[in-house]
Amino acid sequence: MVKIIPFKAVRPTRDKVSLVAARSYQSYSKEQRESRLRDNPFSFLHIVNPGYRFEKEISGIERYSLVKNRYLEFKEENIFVQDEKPTYYIYKIVDRENQEFNGIVAATSALDYENDLIKKHEDTIEYREIIFKEYLKTVGFNAEPVLLTYPDNAVIKGIISEKQKERPEYEFTTTYRDTHYLWRVDEPELLKNIEEEFKSMPHIYIADGHHRSASSYLLYKDLKALNPNHQGDEPYNFFMSYLIPESDLRIHEFNRLVKDLNGLSKDAFLIQLDTVYRIENRGTNPYKPTQKHHFSMYLDGDFYSLYLRKSAYNNDTSLDSLDAQILYKTILEPILGVEDLRNDERIFYMNGKKDIVNLKSNVDSGDFAVGFVMVAVTIEEMKQIADDGLKMPPKSTFIEPKLRSGITIYEF
């Protein structure tokens, strides 16, 4: 039984929302960040990069405190205002490729995370969880929702469709050419209907935001322990999420590039591969696999198809059948010596939305020795691995939609 609740979001005023909304800080180049900070005084980047005002890089607790100060300034200047009533927020994104995403921004339960009603499929790094938890504890708000997915539901779909016939609270297009819409849902009957529909679900799944949800859970544990009058309905018991139906989720692959062949010659490398794969040289024409357990490899100016030999690998679990795991267990670890997929500086990940020619260019430049291309993980694979309590290798999925920060803000 999944619990979600409406909340009183802090939001930009209608006239400034397009100026406030920002992609994740890391997704901008240095030049792009500097341009937005210089030319747009309303950008959310001013909040998360408070050192810009002082023309210096600031980190740690000092930065967190300044982030809180910048946030309070945005509220004092009425760039941000808070809704008066608890609300669900229907949020729609239409991207530059005309893909449409429809969902609900709500507060989801930290207890559901603890009890595995919110299921995970990806490992997290402990120090990153702790750092972001301390950040949240200092600033007192979260401005980017975790992306969760739920089984398609006719009642919720109907509520969303009806609400979208009204004039949206927000409608704006970004320079990235995606268009965003937001509708407020605060009618008591609709609030109850949405809450009841989620209560009928045995569990939902994290699609993107494993570290954010883990950090929010750690924050909940800390603040609960510090509160002798803990009741269970305090804001820290929940974290902000964007919930979309499974049919709206878009999953792309993450391809791999490795800097060297681990001391092997090209021929010696291919001979070792031959024990596990049927190999065919495809020449210079880009080759992209279309089936599970098939891989594309780019090496020394040529593309190769690699077909897994069934007799050479055992698929004992749902994780074993995942292509990212197969690539790791048959090539990256035993042949190329890449053991730590998170921290080894010899491996680089490229999301599958980028053209395969981009991968080729990175090898041709000499920066990498070899590249591997996979097919995307399916929603069924992702759910099965989560249901089995297993975790995918890092960078197994590149999931859309990618959300903007600063459109709805959750305070605790």
Coordinates of C-alpha atoms in Angstrom, one line a residue:
M1 CA 0.0 0.0 0.0
V2 CA 1.8 3.1 -1.3
K3 CA 1.4 6.4 0.5
I4 CA 1.6 9.7 -1.3
I5 CA 0.3 13.1 0.0
P6 CA -0.2 16.5 -1.4
F7 CA 2.0 19.4 -0.1
K8 CA 2.3 23.1 -0.2
A9 CA 4.9 23.7 -2.8
V10 CA 7.1 26.8 -2.9
R11 CA 7.0 27.8 -6.6
P12 CA 8.2 30.6 -8.9
T13 CA 5.5 33.1 -9.9
R14 CA 3.9 32.5 -13.2
D15 CA 5.8 35.3 -14.9
K16 CA 9.3 34.1 -13.8
V17 CA 9.0 30.3 -13.9
S18 CA 10.7 30.0 -17.3
L19 CA 13.6 32.1 -16.0
V20 CA 14.0 30.2 -12.7
A21 CA 13.8 26.6 -14.1
A22 CA 17.2 25.0 -14.5
R23 CA 18.7 21.7 -15.6
S24 CA 21.0 19.9 -13.2
Y25 CA 24.1 21.9 -12.4
Q26 CA 26.5 19.3 -13.9
S27 CA 24.6 19.2 -17.2
Y28 CA 25.8 22.7 -18.2
S29 CA 29.2 23.5 -19.6
K30 CA 31.3 26.0 -17.7
E31 CA 30.5 28.6 -20.4
Q32 CA 26.8 27.9 -20.3
R33 CA 26.7 28.2 -16.5
E34 CA 28.6 31.5 -16.6
S35 CA 26.3 32.9 -19.3
R36 CA 23.1 32.0 -17.3
L37 CA 24.5 33.4 -14.1
R38 CA 25.6 36.6 -15.8
D39 CA 22.5 37.2 -17.8
N40 CA 19.7 35.8 -15.8
P41 CA 19.3 37.0 -12.2
F42 CA 16.3 34.7 -11.6
S43 CA 18.0 31.4 -12.6
F44 CA 17.9 28.7 -9.9
L45 CA 21.6 28.3 -10.6
H46 CA 22.2 31.4 -8.5
I47 CA 20.8 29.4 -5.5
V48 CA 22.9 26.3 -6.0
N49 CA 26.0 28.3 -7.0
P50 CA 26.1 31.0 -4.4
G51 CA 29.8 31.6 -4.8
Y52 CA 29.2 33.4 -8.1
R53 CA 28.3 36.5 -6.1
F54 CA 31.7 36.4 -4.5
E55 CA 33.6 35.4 -7.6
K56 CA 35.0 32.2 -5.9
E57 CA 34.3 28.5 -5.6
I58 CA 32.7 27.6 -2.2
S59 CA 32.2 24.1 -1.0
G60 CA 31.0 22.1 2.0
I61 CA 29.0 23.5 4.9
E62 CA 29.8 27.1 3.9
R63 CA 28.3 26.5 0.5
Y64 CA 25.2 24.9 2.0
S65 CA 24.6 27.9 4.3
L66 CA 24.9 30.3 1.4
V67 CA 22.5 28.2 -0.7
K68 CA 20.0 28.6 2.1
N69 CA 20.6 32.3 2.1
R70 CA 20.1 32.7 -1.6
Y71 CA 16.9 30.6 -1.4
L72 CA 15.5 32.8 1.4
E73 CA 16.3 35.9 -0.7
F74 CA 14.3 34.5 -3.6
K75 CA 11.4 34.1 -1.2
E76 CA 11.8 37.5 0.3
E77 CA 11.8 39.1 -3.2
N78 CA 8.6 37.2 -4.1
I79 CA 10.3 35.3 -6.9
F80 CA 9.1 32.2 -4.9
V81 CA 5.7 32.0 -3.2
Q82 CA 4.1 29.1 -1.3
D83 CA 0.7 27.6 -2.1
E84 CA -1.8 28.0 0.7
K85 CA -3.4 24.5 0.4
P86 CA -1.9 21.0 0.1
T87 CA -1.8 20.3 -3.6
Y88 CA -0.8 17.6 -6.1
Y89 CA 0.8 19.0 -9.2
I90 CA 0.1 17.5 -12.6
Y91 CA 3.2 18.0 -14.6
K92 CA 3.6 17.5 -18.4
I93 CA 6.8 17.7 -20.5
V94 CA 6.9 17.6 -24.3
D95 CA 10.5 17.2 -25.4
R96 CA 12.1 18.4 -28.6
E97 CA 11.4 15.0 -30.2
N98 CA 7.7 15.4 -29.4
Q99 CA 7.8 12.7 -26.7
E100 CA 5.2 13.4 -24.0
F101 CA 5.5 12.7 -20.3
N102 CA 2.5 13.1 -17.9
G103 CA 2.7 12.6 -14.2
I104 CA 2.0 13.9 -10.7
V105 CA 4.4 15.7 -8.3
A106 CA 3.6 14.6 -4.8
A107 CA 5.3 13.8 -1.5
T108 CA 6.2 10.2 -1.1
S109 CA 6.9 8.3 2.2
A110 CA 10.3 7.6 3.6
L111 CA 8.8 4.6 5.4
D112 CA 7.7 3.2 2.1
Y113 CA 11.3 3.5 1.0
E114 CA 12.5 1.7 4.2
N115 CA 9.9 -1.0 3.8
D116 CA 10.7 -1.6 0.1
L117 CA 7.3 -0.4 -1.1
I118 CA 9.4 2.0 -3.2
K119 CA 11.7 -0.4 -5.0
K120 CA 15.3 0.2 -6.0
H121 CA 17.3 -1.2 -8.9
E122 CA 20.6 0.6 -8.6
D123 CA 23.4 0.7 -6.0
T124 CA 24.3 4.0 -4.3
I125 CA 27.6 5.3 -3.0
E126 CA 27.4 5.8 0.7
Y127 CA 29.5 9.0 0.9
R128 CA 27.4 10.7 -1.8
E129 CA 24.2 9.8 0.2
I130 CA 25.7 11.4 3.4
I131 CA 26.9 14.5 1.6
F132 CA 23.5 15.2 0.0
K133 CA 21.8 14.4 3.3
E134 CA 23.9 17.0 5.1
Y135 CA 23.1 19.4 2.3
L136 CA 19.4 18.8 2.7
K137 CA 19.6 19.2 6.5
T138 CA 21.3 22.6 6.1
V139 CA 19.2 24.1 3.3
G140 CA 15.8 22.8 4.5
F141 CA 14.4 22.2 1.0
N142 CA 14.5 19.9 -2.0
A143 CA 14.1 21.4 -5.5
E144 CA 14.3 18.4 -7.8
P145 CA 11.9 15.5 -7.4
V146 CA 12.9 11.8 -7.6
L147 CA 11.5 10.1 -10.7
L148 CA 9.2 7.2 -9.7
T149 CA 7.1 5.0 -12.0
Y150 CA 3.9 3.1 -11.3
P151 CA 1.7 0.7 -13.3
D152 CA -0.6 2.4 -15.8
N153 CA -3.8 3.3 -14.0
A154 CA -7.0 4.3 -15.8
V155 CA -8.4 6.4 -12.9
I156 CA -5.3 8.4 -12.5
K157 CA -5.0 8.8 -16.3
G158 CA -8.6 10.1 -16.4
I159 CA -7.9 12.6 -13.7
I160 CA -4.8 13.9 -15.4
S161 CA -6.6 14.1 -18.8
E162 CA -9.6 16.1 -17.3
K163 CA -7.4 18.5 -15.4
Q164 CA -5.3 19.2 -18.5
K165 CA -8.4 20.6 -20.3
E166 CA -8.1 23.6 -17.9
R167 CA -5.7 26.4 -18.4
P168 CA -2.3 25.4 -16.9
E169 CA -0.7 27.3 -14.1
Y170 CA 2.6 27.1 -16.0
E171 CA 3.3 26.8 -19.7
F172 CA 6.8 27.6 -21.0
T173 CA 9.4 26.4 -23.5
T174 CA 13.1 26.3 -22.6
T175 CA 16.1 27.0 -24.8
Y176 CA 16.5 23.2 -24.8
R177 CA 13.2 23.1 -26.8
D178 CA 11.2 21.2 -24.3
T179 CA 7.8 22.5 -23.2
H180 CA 6.6 22.3 -19.6
Y181 CA 3.1 22.5 -18.2
L182 CA 1.8 22.4 -14.6
W183 CA -1.7 22.2 -13.2
R184 CA -2.7 22.4 -9.5
V185 CA -5.0 19.8 -8.0
D186 CA -6.4 20.9 -4.6
E187 CA -10.0 19.8 -4.9
P188 CA -10.7 17.5 -1.9
E189 CA -12.4 14.8 -3.9
L190 CA -9.6 14.6 -6.5
L191 CA -7.0 14.6 -3.8
K192 CA -8.7 11.6 -2.1
N193 CA -9.2 9.7 -5.4
I194 CA -5.5 10.1 -6.3
E195 CA -4.4 9.0 -2.8
E196 CA -6.7 6.0 -2.8
E197 CA -5.4 4.8 -6.2
F198 CA -1.8 4.8 -5.0
K199 CA -2.9 3.0 -1.8
S200 CA -4.1 0.2 -4.1
M201 CA -0.7 -0.3 -5.5
P202 CA 1.6 -2.9 -3.8
H203 CA 4.7 -1.0 -4.7
I204 CA 6.2 1.5 -7.1
Y205 CA 9.7 1.9 -8.6
I206 CA 12.5 4.4 -8.5
A207 CA 13.3 5.2 -12.2
D208 CA 15.9 8.0 -11.6
G209 CA 17.2 9.5 -8.4
H210 CA 18.5 6.7 -6.2
H211 CA 20.9 8.9 -4.4
R212 CA 18.3 11.6 -3.8
S213 CA 15.8 9.2 -2.3
A214 CA 18.5 7.5 -0.2
S215 CA 19.7 10.8 1.2
S216 CA 16.1 11.8 1.9
Y217 CA 15.6 8.6 3.8
L218 CA 18.8 9.3 5.9
L219 CA 17.5 12.8 6.6
Y220 CA 14.3 11.3 7.8
K221 CA 16.1 9.0 10.2
D222 CA 18.3 11.8 11.5
L223 CA 15.4 14.2 12.1
K224 CA 13.2 11.5 13.6
A225 CA 15.9 10.7 16.1
L226 CA 16.3 14.3 17.1
N227 CA 12.6 14.9 17.6
P228 CA 11.3 13.5 20.9
N229 CA 7.8 14.3 19.9
H230 CA 7.9 12.6 16.5
Q231 CA 4.4 11.9 15.2
G232 CA 5.1 10.6 11.7
D233 CA 3.4 13.3 9.7
E234 CA 6.2 15.9 9.9
P235 CA 7.5 17.1 6.5
Y236 CA 10.7 15.2 6.9
N237 CA 8.8 11.9 6.8
F238 CA 8.3 12.5 3.0
F239 CA 10.3 13.5 0.0
M240 CA 9.2 15.1 -3.3
S241 CA 8.7 12.8 -6.3
Y242 CA 7.5 13.0 -9.8
L243 CA 5.3 9.9 -10.5
I244 CA 4.7 8.8 -14.0
P245 CA 3.1 5.7 -15.5
E246 CA 5.3 3.0 -16.8
S247 CA 4.2 3.6 -20.4
D248 CA 5.5 7.1 -20.3
L249 CA 9.0 6.1 -19.1
R250 CA 11.8 6.2 -21.7
I251 CA 14.8 4.0 -21.1
H252 CA 18.0 4.3 -23.2
E253 CA 21.2 2.4 -22.8
F254 CA 24.5 3.6 -21.4
N255 CA 27.4 2.6 -23.7
R256 CA 31.0 2.0 -22.5
L257 CA 34.4 3.3 -23.5
V258 CA 37.6 1.9 -22.2
K259 CA 41.0 3.8 -22.4
D260 CA 43.2 0.8 -23.1
L261 CA 43.3 -3.0 -23.7
N262 CA 44.9 -3.8 -20.4
G263 CA 48.3 -4.5 -22.0
L264 CA 46.9 -6.8 -24.7
S265 CA 47.5 -6.5 -28.4
K266 CA 44.5 -6.2 -30.6
D267 CA 44.9 -9.8 -31.8
A268 CA 45.4 -11.2 -28.3
F269 CA 42.3 -9.2 -27.2
L270 CA 40.1 -10.6 -30.0
I271 CA 41.3 -14.2 -29.3
Q272 CA 40.2 -13.9 -25.7
L273 CA 36.9 -12.5 -26.8
D274 CA 36.4 -15.5 -29.1
T275 CA 36.0 -17.9 -26.2
V276 CA 32.8 -16.2 -25.1
Y277 CA 31.5 -14.5 -28.3
R278 CA 30.9 -15.2 -31.9
I279 CA 32.7 -12.2 -33.5
E280 CA 32.1 -10.7 -37.0
N281 CA 34.0 -7.8 -38.4
R282 CA 31.4 -5.3 -39.8
G283 CA 33.9 -2.9 -41.3
T284 CA 33.6 0.9 -41.1
N285 CA 29.8 1.1 -41.3
P286 CA 28.4 1.8 -37.8
Y287 CA 26.7 -1.3 -36.4
K288 CA 24.1 -1.1 -33.6
P289 CA 22.7 -4.3 -31.9
T290 CA 19.0 -4.9 -31.9
Q291 CA 18.8 -8.0 -29.7
K292 CA 19.6 -8.9 -26.1
H293 CA 23.0 -10.5 -25.5
H294 CA 24.3 -8.9 -28.8
F295 CA 26.9 -6.1 -28.5
S296 CA 28.6 -3.8 -30.9
M297 CA 32.3 -3.1 -30.4
Y298 CA 34.4 -0.4 -32.1
L299 CA 38.1 -1.2 -32.2
D300 CA 40.9 0.1 -34.3
G301 CA 38.7 1.6 -37.0
D302 CA 36.3 -1.3 -37.4
F303 CA 32.9 -2.2 -35.9
Y304 CA 32.4 -5.8 -34.7
S305 CA 29.3 -7.7 -33.7
L306 CA 29.6 -9.8 -30.6
Y307 CA 27.1 -12.6 -30.1
L308 CA 27.2 -14.2 -26.6
R309 CA 27.9 -18.0 -26.8
K310 CA 25.2 -19.5 -24.7
S311 CA 27.4 -22.3 -23.5
A312 CA 30.0 -19.8 -22.1
Y313 CA 27.8 -18.0 -19.6
N314 CA 25.3 -18.9 -17.0
N315 CA 22.1 -16.9 -16.5
D316 CA 21.2 -17.9 -13.0
T317 CA 19.5 -14.7 -11.9
S318 CA 17.7 -11.8 -13.4
L319 CA 20.8 -9.7 -12.9
D320 CA 22.9 -12.3 -14.7
S321 CA 20.7 -11.8 -17.8
L322 CA 21.2 -8.1 -17.9
D323 CA 23.5 -7.0 -20.8
A324 CA 25.4 -4.5 -18.7
Q325 CA 26.2 -7.3 -16.2
I326 CA 27.1 -9.7 -19.0
L327 CA 29.5 -7.2 -20.6
Y328 CA 31.1 -6.6 -17.1
K329 CA 31.4 -10.3 -16.3
T330 CA 32.7 -11.5 -19.7
I331 CA 34.9 -8.6 -20.9
L332 CA 35.3 -5.6 -18.7
E333 CA 36.5 -7.4 -15.6
P334 CA 38.2 -10.6 -16.7
I335 CA 39.8 -9.3 -19.9
L336 CA 40.2 -5.5 -19.6
G337 CA 40.7 -5.5 -15.9
V338 CA 38.0 -3.0 -15.0
E339 CA 36.9 -4.2 -11.6
D340 CA 35.4 -1.1 -10.0
L341 CA 32.8 0.2 -12.4
R342 CA 32.1 3.3 -10.3
N343 CA 35.6 4.5 -9.6
D344 CA 38.0 3.1 -12.3
E345 CA 39.2 6.1 -14.4
R346 CA 39.8 3.8 -17.4
I347 CA 36.1 3.5 -18.1
F348 CA 33.7 6.2 -19.4
Y349 CA 29.9 6.0 -19.9
M350 CA 28.1 7.6 -22.9
N351 CA 24.3 7.7 -22.9
G352 CA 22.6 6.0 -25.7
K353 CA 20.8 9.1 -27.0
K354 CA 24.1 10.2 -28.4
D355 CA 24.8 8.9 -31.9
I356 CA 27.0 5.9 -32.3
V357 CA 29.3 8.0 -34.4
N358 CA 30.1 10.0 -31.3
L359 CA 31.4 6.8 -29.7
K360 CA 33.5 6.1 -32.8
S361 CA 35.0 9.6 -32.7
N362 CA 36.1 9.2 -29.1
V363 CA 38.0 6.0 -30.1
D364 CA 39.4 7.5 -33.3
S365 CA 40.8 10.5 -31.3
G366 CA 43.0 8.1 -29.3
D367 CA 41.3 9.0 -26.0
F368 CA 39.9 5.5 -25.8
A369 CA 41.0 2.1 -27.2
V370 CA 37.6 0.4 -27.5
G371 CA 33.9 1.1 -27.3
F372 CA 30.9 -1.1 -26.6
V373 CA 27.2 -0.5 -27.5
M374 CA 24.3 -2.4 -26.0
V375 CA 20.5 -2.4 -26.4
A376 CA 18.4 -0.6 -23.8
V377 CA 17.1 -2.2 -20.6
T378 CA 13.4 -2.8 -20.7
I379 CA 11.0 -1.7 -17.9
E380 CA 10.3 -5.4 -17.3
E381 CA 14.0 -6.2 -16.7
M382 CA 14.3 -3.1 -14.4
K383 CA 11.3 -4.2 -12.3
Q384 CA 12.3 -7.8 -12.1
I385 CA 15.8 -6.9 -10.8
A386 CA 14.2 -4.6 -8.2
D387 CA 11.7 -7.3 -7.2
D388 CA 14.5 -9.8 -6.7
G389 CA 16.3 -7.4 -4.4
L390 CA 19.2 -7.1 -6.8
K391 CA 21.1 -4.1 -8.1
M392 CA 22.2 -3.2 -11.6
P393 CA 25.8 -2.2 -12.4
P394 CA 26.2 1.6 -12.4
K395 CA 25.1 3.5 -15.6
S396 CA 22.9 0.6 -16.8
T397 CA 20.1 3.0 -17.8
F398 CA 19.7 6.5 -19.1
I399 CA 16.1 7.4 -18.2
E400 CA 13.8 10.2 -19.4
P401 CA 12.2 12.5 -18.6
K402 CA 15.0 14.6 -17.1
L403 CA 13.6 17.1 -14.7
R404 CA 14.2 20.8 -14.1
S405 CA 15.0 22.2 -10.7
G406 CA 13.2 25.0 -9.0
I407 CA 9.7 24.5 -10.5
T408 CA 8.2 22.9 -7.3
I409 CA 10.1 23.0 -4.0
Y410 CA 9.5 20.8 -1.0
E411 CA 10.4 22.3 2.4
F412 CA 10.9 20.2 5.6

